[in-house]
Coordinates of C-alpha atoms in Angstrom, one line a residue:
M1 CA -1.2 2.8 -1.4
C2 CA -1.2 -0.8 -2.6
K3 CA 2.4 -1.3 -1.7
I4 CA 1.7 0.0 1.8
S5 CA -1.2 -2.4 2.0
I6 CA 0.9 -5.4 1.0
C7 CA 3.6 -4.5 3.5
L8 CA 1.0 -4.2 6.3
F9 CA -0.6 -7.5 5.3
V10 CA 2.8 -9.3 5.3
F11 CA 3.7 -7.9 8.6
S12 CA 0.3 -8.7 10.1
A13 CA 0.4 -12.3 8.7
Q14 CA 3.9 -12.9 10.0
T15 CA 2.8 -11.6 13.4
L16 CA -0.3 -13.7 13.5
E17 CA 1.4 -16.9 12.4
S18 CA 3.6 -16.8 15.4
S19 CA 1.0 -15.6 17.9
T20 CA -2.3 -16.8 19.4
L21 CA -4.3 -13.7 18.8
L22 CA -6.7 -15.5 16.5
I23 CA -6.9 -18.7 18.5
P24 CA -9.9 -19.2 20.7
N25 CA -9.3 -20.6 24.2
N26 CA -8.1 -24.2 24.6
L27 CA -7.4 -24.7 20.9
P28 CA -4.0 -25.9 19.7
F29 CA -1.9 -23.6 17.6
E30 CA -0.9 -25.0 14.2
R31 CA 1.4 -22.7 12.3
K32 CA 1.0 -24.5 8.9
L33 CA -2.8 -24.4 9.2
M34 CA -2.9 -20.8 10.2
R35 CA -0.7 -19.8 7.3
A36 CA -3.0 -21.6 4.9
V37 CA -6.1 -19.9 6.3
L38 CA -4.4 -16.5 6.1
K39 CA -3.5 -17.1 2.5
Q40 CA -7.1 -17.9 1.7
H41 CA -8.1 -14.5 3.1
A42 CA -5.2 -12.5 1.6
G43 CA -7.0 -11.3 -1.6
I44 CA -10.1 -9.8 0.0
F45 CA -8.1 -8.4 2.9
L46 CA -5.7 -6.6 0.6
L47 CA -8.5 -5.3 -1.6
L48 CA -10.4 -3.8 1.3
L49 CA -7.2 -2.5 2.9
C50 CA -6.3 -0.7 -0.3
M51 CA -9.8 0.8 -0.5
S52 CA -9.7 2.0 3.1
L53 CA -6.3 3.6 2.7
I54 CA -7.3 5.3 -0.6
F55 CA -10.5 6.7 0.9
A56 CA -8.8 7.8 4.1
G57 CA -5.8 9.2 2.2
I58 CA -8.0 11.3 0.0
G59 CA -10.1 12.6 2.9
A60 CA -7.0 13.5 5.0
A61 CA -5.4 15.2 2.1
V62 CA -8.5 17.3 1.3
I63 CA -8.8 18.3 5.0
Y64 CA -5.1 19.2 5.4
F65 CA -4.5 21.0 2.1
K66 CA -7.8 22.3 0.8
A67 CA -10.2 22.8 3.7
A68 CA -8.6 26.1 4.7
E69 CA -9.6 27.5 1.3
D70 CA -13.1 26.3 1.3
G71 CA -14.9 25.3 4.5
E72 CA -17.3 23.0 2.7
L73 CA -14.4 20.8 1.8
Y74 CA -14.2 19.8 5.5
I75 CA -17.4 17.9 5.0
F76 CA -16.2 16.3 1.7
G77 CA -12.9 15.3 3.3
G78 CA -14.6 14.1 6.5
L79 CA -16.9 11.8 4.5
F80 CA -14.0 10.2 2.7
L81 CA -12.0 9.8 5.9
L82 CA -15.0 8.3 7.6
A83 CA -15.6 5.9 4.7
G84 CA -11.9 4.8 4.9
I85 CA -12.1 4.1 8.6
S86 CA -15.4 2.2 8.2
I87 CA -14.0 0.0 5.5
F88 CA -10.9 -0.7 7.6
I89 CA -12.9 -1.7 10.7
F90 CA -15.2 -3.8 8.6
N91 CA -12.2 -5.5 7.0
L92 CA -10.7 -6.4 10.4
T93 CA -13.8 -7.6 12.0
S94 CA -15.1 -9.7 9.1
N95 CA -11.7 -11.3 8.4
Y96 CA -11.1 -11.9 12.1
S97 CA -14.2 -14.0 12.5
S98 CA -13.8 -15.7 9.2
V99 CA -10.2 -16.8 10.0
Q100 CA -11.3 -18.2 13.3
Y101 CA -14.1 -20.1 11.7
Y102 CA -12.0 -21.8 9.0
Y103 CA -9.2 -22.4 11.5
E104 CA -11.6 -24.3 13.7
K105 CA -12.9 -26.3 10.7
G106 CA -9.2 -27.1 9.8
L107 CA -8.6 -28.4 13.3
L108 CA -11.7 -30.5 13.2
K109 CA -10.4 -32.2 10.0
Q110 CA -7.1 -32.9 11.6
Y111 CA -8.0 -33.8 15.2
G112 CA -11.7 -34.2 15.2
R113 CA -13.3 -37.4 16.6
E114 CA -16.5 -38.7 15.0
V115 CA -19.5 -39.2 17.2
N116 CA -23.3 -39.5 16.5
A117 CA -25.5 -36.6 17.4
T118 CA -29.3 -36.3 17.5
I119 CA -31.0 -33.3 15.8
T120 CA -33.1 -31.4 18.4
D121 CA -34.3 -28.5 16.2
K122 CA -34.0 -27.0 12.8
R123 CA -34.8 -23.5 11.6
V124 CA -34.3 -21.0 8.8
D125 CA -33.2 -17.4 9.8
D126 CA -33.3 -14.4 7.5
A127 CA -30.0 -12.5 7.8
I128 CA -29.8 -9.0 6.3
V129 CA -26.4 -8.3 4.7
K130 CA -25.2 -5.0 3.5
N131 CA -23.7 -5.1 0.0
S132 CA -20.9 -2.7 1.1
P133 CA -19.7 -1.4 4.4
N134 CA -21.2 2.1 3.7
S135 CA -24.3 1.0 1.9
S136 CA -27.7 2.4 3.0
D137 CA -30.5 0.3 4.5
A138 CA -32.1 0.0 1.1
D139 CA -28.9 -1.5 -0.4
T140 CA -29.1 -4.8 1.4
T141 CA -29.6 -8.5 0.6
T142 CA -31.6 -11.0 2.6
E143 CA -29.8 -14.3 2.9
R144 CA -31.5 -17.5 4.3
E145 CA -29.4 -19.3 6.9
C146 CA -30.2 -23.0 7.5
I147 CA -29.4 -23.9 11.1
I148 CA -29.6 -27.3 12.8
A149 CA -29.4 -27.8 16.5
Y150 CA -28.2 -31.1 17.9
S151 CA -27.1 -32.8 21.1
Y152 CA -24.3 -35.3 21.6
V153 CA -22.3 -37.1 24.3
F154 CA -18.5 -36.8 24.5
G155 CA -16.3 -37.9 27.4
G156 CA -19.4 -38.9 29.4
K157 CA -20.8 -35.3 29.2
K158 CA -23.8 -34.1 27.2
Y159 CA -23.4 -31.1 24.9
D160 CA -25.7 -29.0 22.7
A161 CA -24.5 -27.2 19.6
E162 CA -25.7 -25.5 16.4
S163 CA -24.3 -25.5 12.9
F164 CA -25.0 -23.7 9.7
L165 CA -25.7 -25.7 6.5
D166 CA -24.8 -24.3 3.1
S167 CA -27.2 -26.6 1.3
Q168 CA -30.9 -26.0 1.4
A169 CA -31.6 -29.4 -0.2
L170 CA -29.6 -31.1 2.6
F171 CA -31.4 -29.1 5.3
D172 CA -34.8 -30.1 3.9
Q173 CA -33.9 -33.8 4.1
L174 CA -33.0 -33.7 7.8
E175 CA -35.7 -34.3 10.5
I176 CA -35.8 -33.7 14.2
G177 CA -34.8 -36.8 16.1
Q178 CA -32.5 -38.0 13.2
R179 CA -29.0 -39.3 14.0
I180 CA -26.2 -37.6 12.2
P181 CA -22.4 -38.0 12.2
I182 CA -20.4 -35.0 13.6
L183 CA -16.8 -34.2 14.3
V184 CA -15.9 -33.1 17.9
L185 CA -12.6 -31.4 18.8
P186 CA -11.2 -33.2 21.9
Q187 CA -9.5 -30.1 23.2
Q188 CA -12.7 -28.2 23.1
P189 CA -15.8 -30.5 22.8
E190 CA -18.1 -27.5 22.2
T191 CA -16.4 -27.1 18.8
T192 CA -18.2 -29.4 16.3
Y193 CA -19.4 -29.6 12.8
P194 CA -21.5 -32.2 10.9
R195 CA -19.6 -34.6 8.5
I196 CA -21.4 -33.3 5.4
K197 CA -20.0 -35.8 2.9
K198 CA -20.8 -38.8 5.1
L199 CA -24.2 -37.4 5.9
K200 CA -25.0 -36.9 2.2
A201 CA -23.9 -40.5 1.5
M202 CA -26.1 -41.8 4.3
L203 CA -29.1 -39.9 3.1
K204 CA -28.5 -41.1 -0.5
M205 CA -28.2 -44.7 0.7
N206 CA -31.5 -44.3 2.7
L207 CA -33.2 -42.9 -0.4
Q208 CA -32.0 -45.8 -2.5
Q209 CA -33.2 -48.3 0.0
A210 CA -36.6 -46.6 0.2
K211 CA -36.9 -46.8 -3.5
K212 CA -36.0 -50.5 -3.5
S213 CA -38.6 -51.1 -0.8
V214 CA -41.3 -49.4 -2.9
E215 CA -40.3 -51.3 -6.0
N216 CA -40.3 -54.6 -4.1
G217 CA -43.7 -53.8 -2.6
T218 CA -45.1 -53.0 -6.0
E219 CA -43.7 -56.2 -7.5
N220 CA -45.3 -58.2 -4.6
I221 CA -48.6 -56.6 -5.2
Q222 CA -48.4 -57.4 -8.9
V223 CA -47.5 -61.0 -8.1
S224 CA -50.4 -61.3 -5.7
Q225 CA -52.8 -59.9 -8.3
G226 CA -51.5 -62.4 -10.8
L227 CA -52.1 -65.3 -8.5
M228 CA -55.6 -64.2 -7.7
E229 CA -56.4 -63.9 -11.4
D230 CA -55.0 -67.5 -12.0
E231 CA -57.3 -68.8 -9.3

């Protein structure tokens, strides 16, 4: 099964490298970048593909060879076959969206132009994630998604966009109306993402300046008090 999975993955990867199936509209195709993104997803893709083939293979074998002897085995085999198909669909959909996401981020690093955006809103959404494709409603995990909305001008036109932030601490430091640096893809200006490292450096610098201002203010107060005592 694993050998079959590897052959399928290699064939799929070679096909996708030379096609635009994973590329959203108006985005340039970079073979080297696409190959790197596919390699990042190879491990989880192969693991889930092996699982789906094993479950589906067991289910199909039970239905074909044993179900005629015992009718109840139809249910057993059907459940395994359904589990295999579910894992396969989950594998394709999740990796498809993930590959597109990281491909866009890679393009932004290569071709993105920096502009300043203004934060218009920030919110935290609770996303319910299943721990496995076939898990029940009770076997779930609630993840907090930190989202910022911002507006920016590129090419004389105003755009609105949203981005997820991985850092709760960074999210808490941002305020509505604050200016932040973002990268915009010229070929598709709707594709953007904040410059996280530069943003963190800016916030750190602002914090240091605020601390210095407080310290200078304290020193001035102490000096004033000393002069009053001398008088």
